Each structure stands twice: as C-alpha cells, then as structure tokens.
Coordinates of N, CA, C and O in Angstrom, one line a residue:
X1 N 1.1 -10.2 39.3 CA 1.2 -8.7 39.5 C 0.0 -8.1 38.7 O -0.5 -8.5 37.7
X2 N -0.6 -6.9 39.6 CA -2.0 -6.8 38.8 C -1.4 -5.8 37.7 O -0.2 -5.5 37.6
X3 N -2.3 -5.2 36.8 CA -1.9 -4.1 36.0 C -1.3 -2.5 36.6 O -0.4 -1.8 36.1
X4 N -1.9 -2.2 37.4 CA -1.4 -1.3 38.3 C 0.3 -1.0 38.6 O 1.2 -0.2 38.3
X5 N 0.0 -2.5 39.3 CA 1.5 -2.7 39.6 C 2.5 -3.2 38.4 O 3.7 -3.4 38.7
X6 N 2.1 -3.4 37.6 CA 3.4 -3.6 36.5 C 3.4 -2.2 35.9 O 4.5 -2.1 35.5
X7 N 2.7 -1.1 35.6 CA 2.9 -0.1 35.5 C 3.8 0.8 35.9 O 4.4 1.8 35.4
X8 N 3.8 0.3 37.1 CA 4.5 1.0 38.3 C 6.1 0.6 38.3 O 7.1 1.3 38.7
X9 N 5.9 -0.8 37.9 CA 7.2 -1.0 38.2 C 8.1 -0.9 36.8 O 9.3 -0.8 36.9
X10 N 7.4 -0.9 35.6 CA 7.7 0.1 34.5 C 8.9 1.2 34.6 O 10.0 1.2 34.3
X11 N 7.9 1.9 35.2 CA 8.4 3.0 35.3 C 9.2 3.7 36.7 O 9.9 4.7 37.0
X12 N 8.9 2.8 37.3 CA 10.0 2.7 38.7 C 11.5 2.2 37.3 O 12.5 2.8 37.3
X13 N 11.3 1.5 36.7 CA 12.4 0.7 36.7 C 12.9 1.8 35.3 O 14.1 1.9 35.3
X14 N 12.4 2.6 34.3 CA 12.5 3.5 33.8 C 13.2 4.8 35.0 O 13.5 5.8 34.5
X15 N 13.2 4.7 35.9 CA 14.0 6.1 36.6 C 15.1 5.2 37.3 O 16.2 5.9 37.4
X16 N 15.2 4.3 37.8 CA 16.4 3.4 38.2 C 17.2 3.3 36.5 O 18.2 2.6 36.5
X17 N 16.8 3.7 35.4 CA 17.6 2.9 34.5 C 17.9 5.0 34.0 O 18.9 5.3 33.4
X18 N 17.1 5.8 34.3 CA 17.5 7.1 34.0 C 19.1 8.1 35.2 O 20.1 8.8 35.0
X19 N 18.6 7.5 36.5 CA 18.9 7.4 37.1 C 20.7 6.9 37.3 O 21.6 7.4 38.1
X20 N 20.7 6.2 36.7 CA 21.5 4.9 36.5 C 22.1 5.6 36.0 O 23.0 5.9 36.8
X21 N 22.1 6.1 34.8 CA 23.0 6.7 33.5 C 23.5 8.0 34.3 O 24.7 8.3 34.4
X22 N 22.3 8.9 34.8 CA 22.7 10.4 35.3 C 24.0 10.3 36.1 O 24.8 11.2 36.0
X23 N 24.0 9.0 36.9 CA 25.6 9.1 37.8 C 26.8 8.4 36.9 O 27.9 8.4 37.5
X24 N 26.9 8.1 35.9 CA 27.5 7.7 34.6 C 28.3 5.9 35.2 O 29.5 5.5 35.0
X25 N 27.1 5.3 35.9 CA 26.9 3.8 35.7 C 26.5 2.9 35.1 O 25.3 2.7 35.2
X26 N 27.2 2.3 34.5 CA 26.6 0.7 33.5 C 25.6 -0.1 34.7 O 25.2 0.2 35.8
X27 N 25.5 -0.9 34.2 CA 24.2 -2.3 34.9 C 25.3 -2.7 35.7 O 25.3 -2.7 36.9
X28 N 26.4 -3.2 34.9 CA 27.1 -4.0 36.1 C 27.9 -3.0 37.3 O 28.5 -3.3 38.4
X29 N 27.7 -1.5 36.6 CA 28.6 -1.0 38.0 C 27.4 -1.0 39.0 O 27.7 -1.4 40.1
X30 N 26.5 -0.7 38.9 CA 24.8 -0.6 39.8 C 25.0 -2.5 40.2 O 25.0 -2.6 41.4
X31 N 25.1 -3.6 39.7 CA 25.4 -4.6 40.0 C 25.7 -4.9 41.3 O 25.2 -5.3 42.3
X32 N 26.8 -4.6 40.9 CA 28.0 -4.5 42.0 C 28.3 -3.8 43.3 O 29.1 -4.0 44.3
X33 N 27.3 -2.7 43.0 CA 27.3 -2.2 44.1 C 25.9 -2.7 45.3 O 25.9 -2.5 46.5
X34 N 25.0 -3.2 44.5 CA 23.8 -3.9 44.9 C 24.2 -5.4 45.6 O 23.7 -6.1 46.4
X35 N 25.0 -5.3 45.0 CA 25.9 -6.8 45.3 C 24.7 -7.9 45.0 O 24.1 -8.4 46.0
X36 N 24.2 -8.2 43.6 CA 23.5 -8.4 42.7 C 24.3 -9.3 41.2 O 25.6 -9.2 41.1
X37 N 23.7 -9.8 40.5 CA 23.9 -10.1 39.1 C 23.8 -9.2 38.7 O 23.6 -8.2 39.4
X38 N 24.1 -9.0 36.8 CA 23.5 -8.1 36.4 C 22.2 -8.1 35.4 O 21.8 -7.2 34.7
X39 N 21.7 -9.5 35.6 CA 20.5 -9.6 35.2 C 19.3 -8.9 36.1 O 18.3 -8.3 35.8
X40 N 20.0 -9.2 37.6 CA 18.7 -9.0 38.2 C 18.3 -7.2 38.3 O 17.2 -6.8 38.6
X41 N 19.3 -6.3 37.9 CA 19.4 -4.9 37.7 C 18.7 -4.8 36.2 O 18.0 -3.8 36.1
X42 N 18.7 -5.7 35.0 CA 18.3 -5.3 34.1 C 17.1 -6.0 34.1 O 16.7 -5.9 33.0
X43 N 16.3 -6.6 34.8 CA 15.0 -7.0 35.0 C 14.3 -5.9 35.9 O 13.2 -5.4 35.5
X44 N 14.9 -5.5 37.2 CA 14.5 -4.4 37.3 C 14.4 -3.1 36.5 O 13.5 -2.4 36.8
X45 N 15.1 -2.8 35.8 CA 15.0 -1.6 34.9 C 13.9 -1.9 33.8 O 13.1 -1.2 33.5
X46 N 14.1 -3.3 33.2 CA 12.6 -3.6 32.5 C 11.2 -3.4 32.9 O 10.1 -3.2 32.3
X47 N 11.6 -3.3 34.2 CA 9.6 -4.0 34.9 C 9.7 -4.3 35.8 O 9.6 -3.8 36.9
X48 N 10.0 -5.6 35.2 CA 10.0 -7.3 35.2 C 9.4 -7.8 36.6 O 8.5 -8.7 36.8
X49 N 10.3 -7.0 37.7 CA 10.8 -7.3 39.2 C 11.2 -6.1 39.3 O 12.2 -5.6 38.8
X50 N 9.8 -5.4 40.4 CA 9.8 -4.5 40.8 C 11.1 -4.0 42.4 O 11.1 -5.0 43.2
X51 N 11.7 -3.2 42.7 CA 12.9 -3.1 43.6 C 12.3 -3.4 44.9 O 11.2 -3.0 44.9
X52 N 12.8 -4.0 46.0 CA 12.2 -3.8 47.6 C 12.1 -2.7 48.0 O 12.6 -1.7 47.4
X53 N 11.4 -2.5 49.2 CA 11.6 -1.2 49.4 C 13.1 -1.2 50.5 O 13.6 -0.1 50.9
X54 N 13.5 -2.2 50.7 CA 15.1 -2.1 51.4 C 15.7 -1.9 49.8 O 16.7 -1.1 49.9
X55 N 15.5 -2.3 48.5 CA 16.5 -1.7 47.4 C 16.4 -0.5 47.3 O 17.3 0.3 47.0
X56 N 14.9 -0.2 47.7 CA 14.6 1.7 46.9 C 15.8 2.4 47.8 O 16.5 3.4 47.4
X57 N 16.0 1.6 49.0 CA 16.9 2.8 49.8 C 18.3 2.5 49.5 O 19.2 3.4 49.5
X58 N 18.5 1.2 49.2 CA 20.2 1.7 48.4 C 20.0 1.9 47.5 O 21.0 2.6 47.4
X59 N 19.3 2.0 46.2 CA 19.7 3.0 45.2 C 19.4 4.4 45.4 O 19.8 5.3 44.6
X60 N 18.5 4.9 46.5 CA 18.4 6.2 46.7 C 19.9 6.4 47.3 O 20.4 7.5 47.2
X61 N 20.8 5.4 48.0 CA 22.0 6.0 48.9 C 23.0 6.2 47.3 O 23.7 7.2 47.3
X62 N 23.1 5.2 46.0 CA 24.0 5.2 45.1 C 23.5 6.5 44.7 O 24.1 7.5 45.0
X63 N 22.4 6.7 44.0 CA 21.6 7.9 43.5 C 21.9 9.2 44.2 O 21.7 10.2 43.4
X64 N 22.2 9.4 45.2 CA 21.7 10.5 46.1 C 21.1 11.3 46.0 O 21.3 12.4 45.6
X65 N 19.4 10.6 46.5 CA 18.9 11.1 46.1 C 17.8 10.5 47.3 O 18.3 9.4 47.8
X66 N 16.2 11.0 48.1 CA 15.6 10.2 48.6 C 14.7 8.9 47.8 O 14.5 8.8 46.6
X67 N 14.4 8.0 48.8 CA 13.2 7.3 48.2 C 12.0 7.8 47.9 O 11.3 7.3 47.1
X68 N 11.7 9.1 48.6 CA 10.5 9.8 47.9 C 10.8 10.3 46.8 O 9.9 10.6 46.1
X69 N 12.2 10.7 46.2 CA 12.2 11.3 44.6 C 11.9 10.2 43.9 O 11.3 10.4 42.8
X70 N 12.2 9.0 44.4 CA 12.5 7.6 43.2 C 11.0 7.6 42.9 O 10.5 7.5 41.8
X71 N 10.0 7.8 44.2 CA 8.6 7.1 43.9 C 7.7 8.3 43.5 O 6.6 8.1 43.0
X72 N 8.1 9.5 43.5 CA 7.5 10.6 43.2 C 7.8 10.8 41.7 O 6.7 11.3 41.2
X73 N 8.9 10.7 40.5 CA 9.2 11.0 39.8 C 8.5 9.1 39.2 O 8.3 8.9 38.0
X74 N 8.4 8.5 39.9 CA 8.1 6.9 39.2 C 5.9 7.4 39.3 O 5.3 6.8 38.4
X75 N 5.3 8.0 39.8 CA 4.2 8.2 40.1 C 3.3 8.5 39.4 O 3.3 9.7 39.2
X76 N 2.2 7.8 38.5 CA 1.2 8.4 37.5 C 0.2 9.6 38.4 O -0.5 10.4 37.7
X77 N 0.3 9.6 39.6 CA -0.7 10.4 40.7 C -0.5 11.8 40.4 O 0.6 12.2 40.7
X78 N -1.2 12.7 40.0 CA -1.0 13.9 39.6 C -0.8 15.1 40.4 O -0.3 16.2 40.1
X79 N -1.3 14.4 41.7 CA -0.5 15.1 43.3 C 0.8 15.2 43.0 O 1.4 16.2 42.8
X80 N 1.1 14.1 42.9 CA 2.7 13.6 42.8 C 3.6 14.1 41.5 O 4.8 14.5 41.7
X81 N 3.1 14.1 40.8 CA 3.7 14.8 39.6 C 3.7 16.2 39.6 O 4.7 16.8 39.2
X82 N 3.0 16.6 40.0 CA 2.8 18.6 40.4 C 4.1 18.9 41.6 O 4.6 20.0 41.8
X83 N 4.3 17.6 42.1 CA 5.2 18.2 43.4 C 6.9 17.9 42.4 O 7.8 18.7 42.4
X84 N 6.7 16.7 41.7 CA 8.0 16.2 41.1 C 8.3 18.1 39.8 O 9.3 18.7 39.6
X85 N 7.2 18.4 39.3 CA 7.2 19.7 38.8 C 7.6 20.7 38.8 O 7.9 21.6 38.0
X86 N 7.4 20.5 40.3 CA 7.6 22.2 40.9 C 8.9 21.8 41.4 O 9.4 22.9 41.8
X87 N 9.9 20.9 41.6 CA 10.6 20.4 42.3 C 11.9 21.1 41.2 O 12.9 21.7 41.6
X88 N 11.3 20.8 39.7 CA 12.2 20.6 38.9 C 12.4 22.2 38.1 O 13.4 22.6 37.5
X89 N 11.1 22.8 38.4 CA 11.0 24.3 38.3 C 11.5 25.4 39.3 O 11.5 26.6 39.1
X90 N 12.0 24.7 40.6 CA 12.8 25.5 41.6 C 13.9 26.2 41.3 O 14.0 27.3 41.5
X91 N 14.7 25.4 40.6 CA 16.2 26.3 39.9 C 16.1 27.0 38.7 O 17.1 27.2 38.0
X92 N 14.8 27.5 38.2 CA 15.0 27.8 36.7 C 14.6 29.2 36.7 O 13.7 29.5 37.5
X93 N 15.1 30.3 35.9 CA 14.5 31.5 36.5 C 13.3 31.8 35.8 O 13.0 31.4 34.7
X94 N 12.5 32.6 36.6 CA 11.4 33.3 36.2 C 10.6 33.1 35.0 O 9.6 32.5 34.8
X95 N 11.9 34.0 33.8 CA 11.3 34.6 32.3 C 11.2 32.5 32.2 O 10.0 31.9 32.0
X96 N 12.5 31.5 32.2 CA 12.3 30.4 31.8 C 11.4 30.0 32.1 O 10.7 29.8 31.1
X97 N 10.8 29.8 33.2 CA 10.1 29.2 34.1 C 8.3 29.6 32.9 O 7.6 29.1 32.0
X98 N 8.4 30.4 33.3 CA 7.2 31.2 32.6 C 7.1 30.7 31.0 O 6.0 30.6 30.5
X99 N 8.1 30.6 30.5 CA 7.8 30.0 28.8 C 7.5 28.3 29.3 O 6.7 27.8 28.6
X100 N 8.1 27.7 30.3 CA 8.0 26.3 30.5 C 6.2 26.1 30.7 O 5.5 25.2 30.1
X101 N 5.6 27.1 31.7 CA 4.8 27.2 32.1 C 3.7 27.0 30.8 O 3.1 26.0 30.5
X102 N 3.5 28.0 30.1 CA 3.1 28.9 28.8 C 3.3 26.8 27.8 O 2.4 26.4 27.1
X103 N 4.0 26.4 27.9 CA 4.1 25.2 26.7 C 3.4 24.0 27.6 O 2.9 23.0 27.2
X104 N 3.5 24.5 28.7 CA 2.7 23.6 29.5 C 1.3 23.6 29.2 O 0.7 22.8 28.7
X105 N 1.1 24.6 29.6 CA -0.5 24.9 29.2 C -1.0 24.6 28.1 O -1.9 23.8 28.1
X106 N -0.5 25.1 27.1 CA -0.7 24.7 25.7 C -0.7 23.5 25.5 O -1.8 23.1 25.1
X107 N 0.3 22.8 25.7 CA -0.1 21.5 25.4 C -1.3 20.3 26.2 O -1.8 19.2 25.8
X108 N -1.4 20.8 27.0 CA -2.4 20.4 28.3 C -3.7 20.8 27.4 O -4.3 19.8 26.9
X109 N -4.4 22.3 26.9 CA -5.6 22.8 26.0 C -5.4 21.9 25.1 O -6.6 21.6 24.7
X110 N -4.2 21.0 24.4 CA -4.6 20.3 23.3 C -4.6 19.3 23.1 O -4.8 18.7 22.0
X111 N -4.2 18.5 24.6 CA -4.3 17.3 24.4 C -5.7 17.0 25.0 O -6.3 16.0 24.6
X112 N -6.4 18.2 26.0 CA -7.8 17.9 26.2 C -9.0 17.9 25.1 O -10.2 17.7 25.4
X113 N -8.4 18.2 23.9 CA -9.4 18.6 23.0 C -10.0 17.3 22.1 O -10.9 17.5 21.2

C-alpha cells in the first residue's frame, strides 16, 4: 500500500469507527451485520484493510448515509472538505454559522503564519 493510500484508509477507517459509535454500535454489532469477524471490522477501523467499495455501500446502507459522505468526510482534498463544510453548516443558523465562520478564519491566519 503506497503512503497515499494508507492515509486514506486511516481515516476512511476513523469515520467507519465515528460512524460506528454515532448509530450506538459496538464492532461486533457492525460485525454482524457485515457478516464478518470482528477483527476484520477492527482492522478496518485501524487502517490496516482498507473497506471494498461493495463494503463502502453496506456500511453506507447501516450508516444511512451515502458512499459519497463516507469518502467526502474520509478526504484530505480541499474540494472535498469545503463541500463536507458546508454540508455541516446547512443546519446551523446564521449568527452560529457566522461565529463558526469568524474561528475558522482565525485559525486558518494562524496556522499560515
């Protein structure tokens, strides 16, 4: 696996393991429904062994959620992240939105410095 791709599957396997918790399942209930061990679920949430793309879509069907959230929210691409952003700034109002915005920035000026 090059460096790229273990990155990826990092953090692919960091939102299958956030993911995971949000629907309030253990490894072996995601297991089980993968019809899986539960090693091979916690190797995926490591890294280790990145998911198929026939897995992305059953855990998008457990998740409910698409395969493009899994790979959009798993994505270092800053396309990608601007969209997963705005995705997550849709429900929040205004005045929030606008202080979120404002810490955004800020922290953006200071980490360029």
């Amino acid at each position: 696996m090059r460096v790229d791709e273990r990155a990826l599957a990092k953090r692919l396997g960091q939102i299958v393991a956030k993911r995971r918790a949000m629907c309030g399942l253990t490894q072996e209930d995601l297991a089980e429904r993968l019809n899986v061990g539960n090693e091979a679920v916690s190797r995926m949430e490591r890294g280790t062994v990145p998911p198929s793309v026939a897995r992305l879509h059953e855990l998008a069907g457990i998740f409910k959620c698409s395969v493009c959230d899994l790979l959009i929210e798993s994505s270092a691409r800053a396309e990608e992240q601007s969209a997963y952003l705005s995705k997550l700034l849709a429900n929040v109002s205004d005045d929030d939105r606008n202080v979120i915005l404002d810490v955004v920035r800020k922290l953006s000026e200071h980490m360029q410095k």
